[in-house]
Structure formats: structure tokens, C-alpha cells
Short mmCIF file of C-alpha atoms and ligand atoms in Angstrom, two decimals:
data_model
loop_
_atom_site.label_atom_id
_atom_site.label_comp_id
_atom_site.label_asym_id
_atom_site.label_seq_id
_atom_site.Cartn_x
_atom_site.Cartn_y
_atom_site.Cartn_z
CA MET A 1 210.60 90.67 -61.06
CA THR A 2 212.60 88.29 -62.80
CA LEU A 3 214.14 85.36 -60.84
CA SER A 4 217.51 86.58 -60.81
CA GLU A 5 216.12 90.25 -59.27
CA LEU A 6 214.33 88.51 -56.36
CA PRO A 7 215.77 89.24 -52.84
CA ALA A 8 217.06 86.06 -51.09
CA ALA A 9 214.05 85.49 -48.69
CA GLN A 10 211.49 85.71 -51.83
CA LEU A 11 213.94 83.45 -54.03
CA ALA A 12 214.15 80.66 -51.00
CA ALA A 13 210.28 80.67 -50.89
CA PHE A 14 209.83 80.30 -54.46
CA LEU A 15 212.51 77.45 -54.75
CA GLN A 16 210.38 75.88 -51.83
CA ASP A 17 207.01 76.38 -53.90
CA GLN A 18 208.66 74.80 -56.94
CA ARG A 19 209.79 71.72 -54.86
CA THR A 20 206.01 71.34 -53.71
CA ALA A 21 204.90 71.69 -57.49
CA TYR A 22 207.60 69.15 -58.38
CA ASP A 23 206.56 66.71 -55.98
CA GLU A 24 202.67 67.15 -56.86
CA LEU A 25 203.67 66.50 -60.56
CA VAL A 26 205.59 63.45 -59.64
CA ALA A 27 202.87 61.94 -57.52
CA GLN A 28 200.58 62.36 -60.88
CA GLY A 29 202.51 59.15 -62.16
CA LEU A 30 202.53 60.59 -65.71
CA LYS A 31 203.99 58.75 -68.56
CA LEU A 32 204.39 61.04 -71.51
CA ASP A 33 206.83 61.61 -74.54
CA LEU A 34 207.88 64.66 -76.40
CA THR A 35 211.18 63.25 -77.49
CA ARG A 36 210.92 62.70 -81.01
CA GLY A 37 209.23 64.37 -84.16
CA LYS A 38 206.83 61.71 -85.46
CA PRO A 39 203.53 62.17 -86.77
CA SER A 40 200.87 61.32 -84.81
CA ALA A 41 198.04 58.28 -85.40
CA ALA A 42 195.67 60.95 -86.50
CA GLN A 43 198.43 62.29 -89.04
CA LEU A 44 198.93 58.87 -90.34
CA ASP A 45 195.25 58.01 -91.06
CA LEU A 46 195.18 61.32 -93.36
CA SER A 47 196.97 58.92 -95.67
CA GLU A 48 195.13 55.80 -94.91
CA GLU A 49 194.00 55.47 -98.61
CA LEU A 50 197.40 54.82 -99.74
CA LEU A 51 196.83 51.45 -98.42
CA GLN A 52 194.28 50.53 -101.34
CA LEU A 53 196.60 52.17 -103.92
CA PRO A 54 197.87 51.78 -106.57
CA ASN A 55 195.14 51.26 -109.01
CA GLY A 56 196.46 49.05 -111.57
CA HIS A 57 200.20 49.15 -112.08
CA THR A 58 200.79 51.51 -115.22
CA ALA A 59 202.43 54.77 -114.94
CA ALA A 60 201.33 57.57 -117.16
CA ASP A 61 204.16 56.81 -119.50
CA GLY A 62 203.52 53.42 -119.74
CA THR A 63 206.22 52.08 -117.20
CA ASP A 64 205.28 48.71 -115.33
CA ALA A 65 205.93 49.91 -111.67
CA ARG A 66 206.29 46.35 -110.92
CA ASN A 67 209.40 45.44 -112.87
CA TYR A 68 213.08 46.40 -112.25
CA GLY A 69 214.40 49.79 -113.66
CA GLY A 70 213.83 53.52 -113.72
CA LEU A 71 216.59 54.42 -111.34
CA ALA A 72 215.47 57.90 -111.18
CA GLY A 73 212.21 57.04 -109.84
CA LEU A 74 208.38 57.28 -111.40
CA LEU A 75 208.17 60.17 -113.55
CA ASP A 76 204.80 60.88 -112.40
CA LEU A 77 205.75 61.55 -108.74
CA ARG A 78 209.12 63.42 -109.79
CA ALA A 79 207.02 65.84 -111.50
CA ILE A 80 204.64 66.72 -109.01
CA PHE A 81 207.34 67.19 -106.27
CA ALA A 82 210.07 68.69 -108.91
CA GLU A 83 207.08 71.37 -109.49
CA LEU A 84 206.71 72.11 -105.59
CA LEU A 85 210.31 71.92 -104.97
CA GLY A 86 211.02 74.54 -108.00
CA MET A 87 213.04 72.55 -110.20
CA GLU A 88 212.60 70.72 -113.55
CA THR A 89 211.60 67.10 -113.45
CA GLY A 90 214.98 65.90 -114.69
CA GLN A 91 216.65 67.51 -111.54
CA LEU A 92 214.80 65.34 -109.04
CA VAL A 93 215.20 61.60 -108.02
CA ALA A 94 212.53 59.78 -106.23
CA GLY A 95 214.05 57.06 -104.17
CA GLY A 96 213.38 55.10 -101.35
CA ASN A 97 211.50 55.62 -97.90
CA SER A 98 214.10 57.89 -96.13
CA SER A 99 215.89 61.22 -97.47
CA LEU A 100 218.55 60.44 -94.66
CA THR A 101 219.70 57.38 -96.24
CA MET A 102 220.09 59.46 -99.52
CA MET A 103 222.07 62.18 -97.53
CA GLN A 104 224.22 59.35 -96.22
CA GLN A 105 224.72 58.17 -99.93
CA VAL A 106 226.01 61.53 -101.13
CA LEU A 107 228.11 62.19 -98.51
CA VAL A 108 229.77 58.79 -98.84
CA HIS A 109 230.10 59.13 -102.67
CA CYS A 110 231.75 62.38 -101.88
CA LEU A 111 234.19 61.04 -99.65
CA LEU A 112 235.16 57.82 -101.66
CA HIS A 113 234.62 59.22 -105.11
CA GLY A 114 234.60 62.78 -105.14
CA ALA A 115 231.70 65.17 -105.93
CA VAL A 116 230.80 66.09 -109.55
CA ASP A 117 233.36 68.90 -109.61
CA SER A 118 235.89 67.27 -107.08
CA GLU A 119 239.57 66.45 -108.49
CA ARG A 120 240.09 63.81 -105.95
CA PRO A 121 237.90 62.07 -103.45
CA TRP A 122 237.17 64.08 -100.40
CA SER A 123 238.83 61.69 -97.99
CA ALA A 124 242.14 61.85 -100.36
CA ASP A 125 243.37 65.03 -98.72
CA GLY A 126 243.25 64.26 -95.19
CA PRO A 127 240.26 65.06 -92.46
CA VAL A 128 237.51 66.41 -93.83
CA LYS A 129 235.36 69.27 -92.02
CA PHE A 130 231.66 70.64 -92.26
CA ILE A 131 229.73 73.44 -90.97
CA CYS A 132 227.01 72.87 -88.81
CA PRO A 133 224.52 75.44 -87.87
CA VAL A 134 223.25 75.18 -84.44
CA PRO A 135 221.08 74.04 -82.97
CA GLY A 136 220.13 71.64 -85.53
CA TYR A 137 219.04 68.19 -86.52
CA ASP A 138 220.86 65.53 -84.28
CA ARG A 139 221.12 62.98 -87.22
CA HIS A 140 223.08 65.26 -89.38
CA PHE A 141 225.60 65.41 -86.86
CA THR A 142 225.60 61.65 -85.77
CA LEU A 143 225.95 60.86 -89.30
CA LEU A 144 229.11 63.08 -89.73
CA GLU A 145 230.85 62.10 -86.83
CA SER A 146 230.30 58.43 -87.87
CA TYR A 147 232.82 59.23 -90.63
CA GLY A 148 235.12 61.07 -88.68
CA ILE A 149 233.94 64.73 -90.24
CA GLU A 150 235.14 67.37 -87.92
CA MET A 151 232.21 69.61 -87.30
CA LEU A 152 232.34 73.58 -86.87
CA THR A 153 229.67 75.13 -85.46
CA VAL A 154 228.05 78.56 -86.31
CA PRO A 155 224.73 80.25 -84.96
CA MET A 156 221.37 79.71 -86.71
CA ASN A 157 219.55 82.79 -86.90
CA SER A 158 216.10 83.50 -87.27
CA ASP A 159 216.69 84.15 -91.07
CA GLY A 160 219.07 81.06 -91.83
CA PRO A 161 222.92 80.08 -90.65
CA ASP A 162 225.04 83.15 -89.86
CA ALA A 163 226.58 83.77 -93.26
CA SER A 164 229.33 86.03 -92.19
CA ALA A 165 230.69 83.25 -89.67
CA ILE A 166 230.38 80.91 -92.56
CA LYS A 167 232.16 82.82 -94.90
CA ALA A 168 235.40 83.83 -92.96
CA LEU A 169 235.38 79.78 -92.13
CA VAL A 170 235.32 78.57 -95.93
CA ALA A 171 237.30 81.40 -97.29
CA ASP A 172 240.68 79.99 -96.33
CA ASP A 173 240.38 76.17 -95.56
CA PRO A 174 239.92 74.08 -98.16
CA ARG A 175 239.30 71.12 -95.72
CA ILE A 176 235.67 72.66 -95.19
CA LYS A 177 233.93 70.44 -97.92
CA GLY A 178 230.27 71.37 -96.80
CA MET A 179 227.59 72.34 -94.75
CA TRP A 180 224.12 71.55 -93.59
CA ILE A 181 221.19 73.68 -93.72
CA VAL A 182 217.63 72.92 -93.01
CA PRO A 183 216.18 75.87 -95.03
CA THR A 184 212.68 75.96 -94.05
CA TYR A 185 211.33 75.35 -90.54
CA ALA A 186 214.48 74.31 -89.59
CA ASN A 187 214.70 71.53 -86.94
CA PRO A 188 214.79 72.38 -84.19
CA SER A 189 214.67 76.29 -84.27
CA GLY A 190 212.04 76.89 -86.77
CA ALA A 191 214.14 79.32 -88.48
CA VAL A 192 213.35 80.23 -92.31
CA CYS A 193 216.47 80.68 -94.55
CA SER A 194 215.97 84.05 -96.48
CA GLN A 195 216.79 84.60 -100.18
CA GLU A 196 219.31 86.94 -99.26
CA VAL A 197 220.97 84.58 -96.76
CA ALA A 198 220.61 81.58 -99.14
CA ALA A 199 222.22 84.00 -102.15
CA GLU A 200 225.18 84.83 -99.78
CA LEU A 201 225.65 81.15 -99.34
CA THR A 202 225.55 80.09 -103.01
CA SER A 203 227.67 82.83 -104.11
CA MET A 204 230.48 82.87 -101.30
CA PRO A 205 234.09 82.03 -102.19
CA THR A 206 235.05 78.87 -100.81
CA ALA A 207 238.65 77.52 -100.78
CA ALA A 208 237.43 74.06 -101.31
CA ALA A 209 236.21 74.24 -105.06
CA ASP A 210 233.77 71.30 -104.61
CA PHE A 211 232.09 72.81 -101.67
CA LYS A 212 228.49 71.61 -101.30
CA ILE A 213 225.53 72.75 -99.36
CA PHE A 214 223.44 69.88 -98.13
CA TRP A 215 220.14 71.59 -98.40
CA ASP A 216 217.63 69.37 -96.39
CA ASN A 217 214.21 70.52 -97.06
CA ALA A 218 212.53 68.12 -94.69
CA TYR A 219 209.76 70.72 -93.85
CA ALA A 220 209.49 72.71 -97.16
CA PHE A 221 205.38 72.39 -96.90
CA HIS A 222 204.82 71.81 -93.26
CA HIS A 223 202.99 75.25 -92.54
CA LEU A 224 201.60 75.81 -89.32
CA THR A 225 199.79 79.06 -90.37
CA ALA A 226 198.10 80.20 -93.39
CA ASP A 227 201.24 82.15 -94.42
CA GLU A 228 202.83 79.39 -96.47
CA THR A 229 206.46 80.50 -96.50
CA LYS A 230 208.01 79.58 -99.83
CA SER A 231 211.62 78.20 -99.69
CA ALA A 232 214.55 80.02 -101.08
CA ASP A 233 215.22 79.26 -104.78
CA VAL A 234 218.57 77.91 -103.89
CA LEU A 235 218.92 76.27 -107.26
CA SER A 236 218.27 79.32 -109.26
CA LEU A 237 220.69 81.38 -106.89
CA ALA A 238 223.55 78.93 -107.41
CA SER A 239 223.27 78.84 -110.93
CA ALA A 240 223.33 82.60 -111.09
CA SER A 241 226.27 82.99 -108.77
CA GLY A 242 228.40 80.54 -111.16
CA HIS A 243 228.35 77.66 -108.60
CA PRO A 244 225.38 75.37 -109.98
CA HIS A 245 226.85 72.08 -108.45
CA ARG A 246 227.01 73.80 -104.72
CA PRO A 247 223.61 72.81 -103.42
CA ILE A 248 222.13 69.34 -103.10
CA LEU A 249 218.77 69.31 -102.43
CA PHE A 250 216.69 66.67 -100.10
CA ALA A 251 213.22 66.29 -99.13
CA SER A 252 210.92 63.40 -98.37
CA THR A 253 207.05 62.43 -97.60
CA SER A 254 207.90 61.03 -94.41
CA LYS A 255 205.68 63.59 -92.57
CA ILE A 256 203.52 64.16 -95.47
CA THR A 257 202.14 60.51 -95.72
CA PHE A 258 203.69 57.85 -93.98
CA ALA A 259 206.97 58.47 -91.84
CA GLY A 260 208.05 54.72 -92.62
CA ALA A 261 207.06 54.05 -96.00
CA GLY A 262 207.31 57.51 -97.54
CA VAL A 263 209.19 58.58 -100.61
CA GLY A 264 212.59 60.31 -100.49
CA PHE A 265 214.13 62.81 -102.92
CA VAL A 266 217.27 64.26 -104.17
CA GLY A 267 217.76 67.12 -106.15
CA GLY A 268 220.25 69.21 -107.88
CA SER A 269 222.14 70.36 -110.99
CA VAL A 270 221.29 67.89 -113.92
CA GLU A 271 225.27 67.22 -113.68
CA ASN A 272 224.89 66.64 -110.05
CA ILE A 273 221.83 64.06 -110.65
CA ALA A 274 223.69 62.42 -113.45
CA TRP A 275 226.58 61.99 -110.83
CA TYR A 276 224.12 60.62 -108.00
CA LEU A 277 222.43 58.30 -110.57
CA LYS A 278 225.84 56.85 -111.78
CA HIS A 279 226.84 55.71 -108.11
CA LEU A 280 223.26 54.78 -107.51
CA GLY A 281 223.23 52.29 -110.34
CA ASN A 282 226.09 50.36 -108.52
CA GLU A 283 223.78 49.61 -105.53
CA SER A 284 220.54 49.55 -107.01
CA ILE A 285 218.18 48.23 -110.12
CA GLY A 286 215.54 50.70 -109.47
CA PRO A 287 213.61 51.92 -106.33
CA ASP A 288 210.14 51.10 -105.15
CA LYS A 289 207.93 52.38 -107.87
CA VAL A 290 204.91 50.67 -106.69
CA ASN A 291 205.31 52.97 -103.59
CA HIS A 292 205.98 56.20 -106.36
CA LEU A 293 202.68 55.07 -108.19
CA ARG A 294 200.75 54.92 -104.90
CA HIS A 295 201.93 58.51 -103.85
CA ALA A 296 201.25 59.89 -107.45
CA GLN A 297 197.76 58.64 -107.29
CA PHE A 298 197.30 59.94 -104.26
CA PHE A 299 198.18 63.34 -104.55
CA GLY A 300 197.23 63.69 -108.16
CA ASP A 301 199.32 66.83 -108.46
CA GLY A 302 201.17 69.72 -106.51
CA ASP A 303 197.91 71.12 -105.16
CA GLY A 304 197.06 67.99 -103.93
CA VAL A 305 200.07 67.75 -101.75
CA LEU A 306 199.50 71.39 -100.48
CA ALA A 307 195.89 70.62 -99.63
CA HIS A 308 197.09 67.41 -97.70
CA MET A 309 199.47 69.58 -95.50
CA ALA A 310 196.63 71.82 -94.82
CA LYS A 311 194.87 68.62 -92.96
CA HIS A 312 198.22 67.89 -90.82
CA ARG A 313 198.03 71.68 -90.08
CA GLU A 314 194.51 71.33 -88.51
CA ILE A 315 195.73 68.54 -86.36
CA ILE A 316 199.13 69.76 -85.12
CA ALA A 317 198.66 73.57 -84.92
CA PRO A 318 196.36 73.31 -81.82
CA LYS A 319 199.33 71.20 -80.11
CA PHE A 320 202.07 73.88 -81.01
CA ALA A 321 199.36 76.65 -79.74
CA GLN A 322 199.24 74.62 -76.28
CA VAL A 323 203.04 74.80 -75.96
CA GLN A 324 202.74 78.55 -76.65
CA ARG A 325 199.92 79.10 -74.19
CA VAL A 326 201.60 77.35 -71.31
CA LEU A 327 205.03 78.46 -71.79
CA THR A 328 203.79 82.19 -72.10
CA GLU A 329 201.41 81.71 -68.70
CA ARG A 330 204.13 79.67 -66.66
CA LEU A 331 207.58 81.12 -67.65
CA ALA A 332 207.00 84.90 -69.31
CA GLY A 333 208.48 87.59 -67.03
CA HIS A 334 210.46 85.36 -64.83
CA GLY A 335 213.72 85.71 -66.89
CA VAL A 336 214.49 82.11 -67.00
CA ALA A 337 213.56 80.67 -70.60
CA SER A 338 212.96 82.12 -74.25
CA TRP A 339 211.36 79.80 -76.91
CA ASN A 340 210.39 80.35 -80.49
CA ASP A 341 207.09 80.33 -81.98
CA PRO A 342 207.43 78.28 -85.26
CA ALA A 343 205.20 79.02 -88.38
CA GLY A 344 206.00 75.55 -89.67
CA GLY A 345 207.96 72.23 -88.97
CA TYR A 346 207.90 69.82 -86.26
CA PHE A 347 209.83 71.37 -83.15
CA VAL A 348 209.44 74.14 -80.40
CA ASN A 349 213.17 75.38 -79.53
CA LEU A 350 213.35 75.98 -75.93
CA ASP A 351 216.42 77.89 -74.14
CA VAL A 352 216.54 77.86 -70.31
CA VAL A 353 219.01 78.91 -67.77
CA ASP A 354 222.32 78.29 -68.64
CA GLY A 355 223.74 75.27 -67.14
CA THR A 356 220.28 73.88 -66.34
CA ALA A 357 218.93 72.16 -69.59
CA SER A 358 220.41 68.74 -68.67
CA ARG A 359 218.88 69.29 -65.09
CA VAL A 360 215.41 70.07 -66.71
CA VAL A 361 215.64 67.09 -68.71
CA GLU A 362 216.32 64.88 -65.68
CA LEU A 363 213.56 66.25 -63.63
CA ALA A 364 211.07 66.09 -66.20
CA LYS A 365 212.35 62.33 -66.49
CA GLY A 366 211.74 61.85 -62.82
CA ALA A 367 208.22 62.92 -63.42
CA GLY A 368 207.52 60.60 -66.40
CA ILE A 369 207.96 63.06 -68.98
CA ALA A 370 210.60 62.09 -71.87
CA LEU A 371 212.44 64.94 -73.11
CA THR A 372 214.93 64.49 -76.03
CA PRO A 373 218.30 64.72 -74.01
CA ALA A 374 219.84 67.79 -73.62
CA GLY A 375 222.51 68.83 -76.08
CA SER A 376 221.05 66.62 -78.87
CA SER A 377 220.93 69.37 -81.18
CA PHE A 378 224.71 69.99 -81.10
CA PRO A 379 227.29 68.04 -82.68
CA TYR A 380 228.76 65.41 -80.18
CA HIS A 381 225.45 66.28 -78.10
CA ASP A 382 227.63 69.18 -76.62
CA ASP A 383 225.55 72.18 -75.89
CA PRO A 384 228.29 74.56 -74.70
CA ASN A 385 225.92 76.48 -72.57
CA ASP A 386 223.78 73.77 -71.44
CA ARG A 387 220.57 75.69 -72.15
CA ASN A 388 218.81 74.02 -75.42
CA ILE A 389 215.88 71.57 -75.10
CA ARG A 390 213.94 70.76 -78.30
CA LEU A 391 210.23 70.15 -78.00
CA ALA A 392 208.28 67.68 -80.01
CA PRO A 393 204.68 68.16 -79.88
CA THR A 394 203.13 66.68 -83.04
CA MET A 395 202.89 62.87 -81.42
CA PRO A 396 200.92 63.09 -78.13
CA PRO A 397 197.20 64.01 -78.10
CA VAL A 398 196.46 67.67 -77.48
CA ALA A 399 195.53 67.22 -73.61
CA ASP A 400 198.84 65.09 -72.99
CA VAL A 401 201.03 67.97 -74.95
CA THR A 402 198.97 70.26 -72.65
CA THR A 403 200.00 68.15 -69.28
CA ALA A 404 203.45 67.54 -70.34
CA MET A 405 204.16 71.20 -71.13
CA GLN A 406 202.56 72.16 -67.40
CA GLY A 407 205.12 69.64 -66.20
CA VAL A 408 208.06 71.02 -68.26
CA ALA A 409 207.46 74.48 -66.90
CA THR A 410 207.62 73.65 -63.39
CA CYS A 411 210.89 71.72 -64.04
CA VAL A 412 212.24 74.65 -65.79
CA LEU A 413 211.27 76.98 -62.87
CA LEU A 414 212.44 74.44 -60.32
CA ALA A 415 216.17 74.17 -62.16
CA ALA A 416 216.32 77.92 -62.42
CA ALA A 417 215.46 78.49 -59.03
CA GLU A 418 218.05 75.69 -57.79
CA LYS A 419 220.68 77.47 -60.09
CA LEU A 420 220.13 80.84 -58.86
CA SER A 421 219.87 80.03 -55.11
CA ALA A 422 223.21 77.89 -55.42
CA ALA A 423 224.86 80.93 -56.83
CA ARG A 424 223.81 83.10 -54.31
C1 PLP B 1 215.88 67.92 -90.91
C2 PLP B 1 215.44 66.64 -91.18
N1 PLP B 1 215.77 66.00 -92.20
C3 PLP B 1 215.41 64.62 -92.59
C4 PLP B 1 214.74 63.90 -91.69
C5 PLP B 1 214.28 62.47 -91.88
O1 PLP B 1 213.96 62.11 -92.90
P1 PLP B 1 213.50 61.10 -93.99
O2 PLP B 1 212.43 60.49 -93.07
O3 PLP B 1 213.02 61.24 -95.27
O4 PLP B 1 215.00 60.16 -93.60
C6 PLP B 1 214.17 64.45 -90.58
C7 PLP B 1 213.48 63.72 -89.35
O5 PLP B 1 212.88 64.11 -88.28
C8 PLP B 1 214.55 65.91 -90.27
O6 PLP B 1 213.90 66.43 -89.16
#
């Protein structure tokens, strides 16, 4: 019987049991954190050798990595990641330590200068709007918010964003200039955008001729199973449908090597890359090529990256397995929650009884378990159903993940019982 089907007396008893369980949880005095998608120390240790690299300072093409220049990044490293991301080396720029910064650069250049195929700066014609699949990555939304860009939400399905909803929006409104998508193992839903959905997004008619897909492939190689999903080939699809400049790709090694000292990438059509470099040239004389060289030597080639990712998987897959085990054991059958079992990425998406996500996070905090604030995966931090909670299990040791999830399950059950009791 689900919680909502329980007769009043049984629901009251259930609520009392959960209150007792919660009091016991608080008494444990936990101090656990499932908030941010950070690699654990054990994952960072996998790349410790980087601290001894590079050997020498000369790249394969003779470039002295120590000096200014080479705005597009070191060829050695671009070649490795271009192959992995399915493009020519000339279509990929290796930059600084953050792809999010590169997203901000591209956005601001579009706003102030216009994209490669714009007649005017995006900002010249009044307020700009963006499509935001939800739930999504909080920093994508706060970035748009900081520039006053209006966010239009569409559902994120298990095969990618709802293409029909997007098509209906972009067909008639020239102020809708772009959209976000995390195509592979999306943050936080774990969804993987299918080739079919990608084809719809690249081919759809848009009122804005310079519409852009910000294709943030932050988790392209971050598999949690042996089934190593390949990302949709958005660049080929876009070229084939006559919109070669529509997608701009982003990726980074933040969750491959060091989250604070990795390498970010921007990819796209040759024209998009020339446009990006033209603007980049005004703000930089060249990136940290020493870091590029150290990464190129560390990986050797694309297979080196994939072998390295398999080591990450060994460390974090057991944590994700604990999340599934505890959620299933504690919550399945009660009708109070649903969650995904991602095949990759950094998050588990937990949907609780409508109107209780904030309460669950509050209860968890009271028990010393830090969860990402409810609503974080929505623009303006506003989850209209107050239902969504993002769980990030990579950082704590596996035993702590298990303990934290037991606590979260108690909070989910208590919040659901409170809500249902109050509604009776
Ligand atoms: C979807 C997504 N994009 C980008 C980033 C940040 O990337 P970077 O470290 O390269 O700035 C994150 C980090 O959590 C992410 O989840």
C-alpha cells in the first residue's frame, strides 16, 4: 500500500515512526555533504602524475609551451580531444581551466558583438530569451540571470530536451536566441540526448536566424557502466541540415584530471572557432600551454583518456550503487519518490512528493546532511512543484554516502507523511 492509500490510523502511526526515526537520526550528530558534484580526493589522486609533468617544454610541433602565443591551445592536446569529441582539430580550442568561463565568453560576445551569423549584437533588439531544459545545471541558469536573459523552461526527457516544446517556442519568437543542453549524462537527470532529438534541434526552423545551441558536453566520457554511450554527433547533424553554425560545444577535463586545474574546450564550425578566437585575441595573448602539454603527455592519446575514465568509474560506481540500493530499500513501494539510475555523470535526480522538496532539504540540514538547496536545478531557483532534489554522491567516501542516503530516505518519508497527514 502506498502512503496515500493508508487508512488514517495507519498513516498517523507511520508519521510517528518517522518522527522517531528522525529524532534518532539527529541524535547521530552527522556532518555529511551531498551538495556539489566534485571529484573525491581518490579521484584526484588518479592524476597525481600531472604534478611531475610536463617533461620538457617543447610540444610535438616544436612550440615552446612556456611562451606567449598559440591562442587556440596546444595542438597535441586539441588533437586528442577533437578526436574524442568527433571533430577536426581545427574545430576545437583548448583554453583555461574552466569551460563555464568559455560559455560566459561566448554568451557575452553574442550579446555585445553578435554571433558569427548575426546581423546585429543579440542585445541590440531588446531582451534576449533562452530555452532552458529542466531540471538543469544551476550555473547555466545563474549565468543567464546575471545578464537579464529571460529563461523559458522545457522538460528534459530521458532522450533529451522536449524537442516539440522547443520547436513551438523558437518558430515564431526571434528574441529566443539560444538554448542550453547537457547532452550526455545531463546534470542532474542523467539523460542522454539521442541522435534523433539532436537532429530535431539542429534542423528545426527558428525565427532567430542566429539561434545557438550551447552544447555543454561536460560529462561526455563519464560513464558509470561498461556501456560507453556515444554523444550525438551534433556538428555533422547541424551541417547536414544547413545550420552548421548553430551548435557551440563545450567540454573540459575538470572531472577527468583536476577540477581546479584542468583544461576547458570550445568546439564548433571552423567559422565559429574563427569568430571565438577573434574575440579571444582581445582578451588574451595565449592560454596556459604548459598545462596543455602536461595533459597531452599524461594521456598520450584518446585511448589514454578513456582508460583514465575507467579508473574514475571504479571509484564512483560503488557510490552510485549505494544510492540506488538505499533508495530502493527504503522508498520503493511507498509512492513517495522516484529517481533515476544514471549510466554516467555526477548526479542522481530525486523527485519527492510535490511540495516537500524544501522540507526534505530542511530536515536533512537539521540532521547534519547538506543537500543542494531545493529548486537549484531550475531557473530563478524556482521548482514550481517543489519536488526536485539533486544528489551528488561522488565526493564523500562510500560509507558516508550510504549513511547520508539512509538519512535522506528518513527525511523523504517524514516529509511525505507530514504532508499527507496535514492534507487529510
Ligand atoms: C553541466 C556542467 N557544465 C560545466 C560544469 C563546469 O565545468 P568547468 O569546470 O569546466 O568550468 C559543470 C560542473 O559541475 C557541469 O555540471
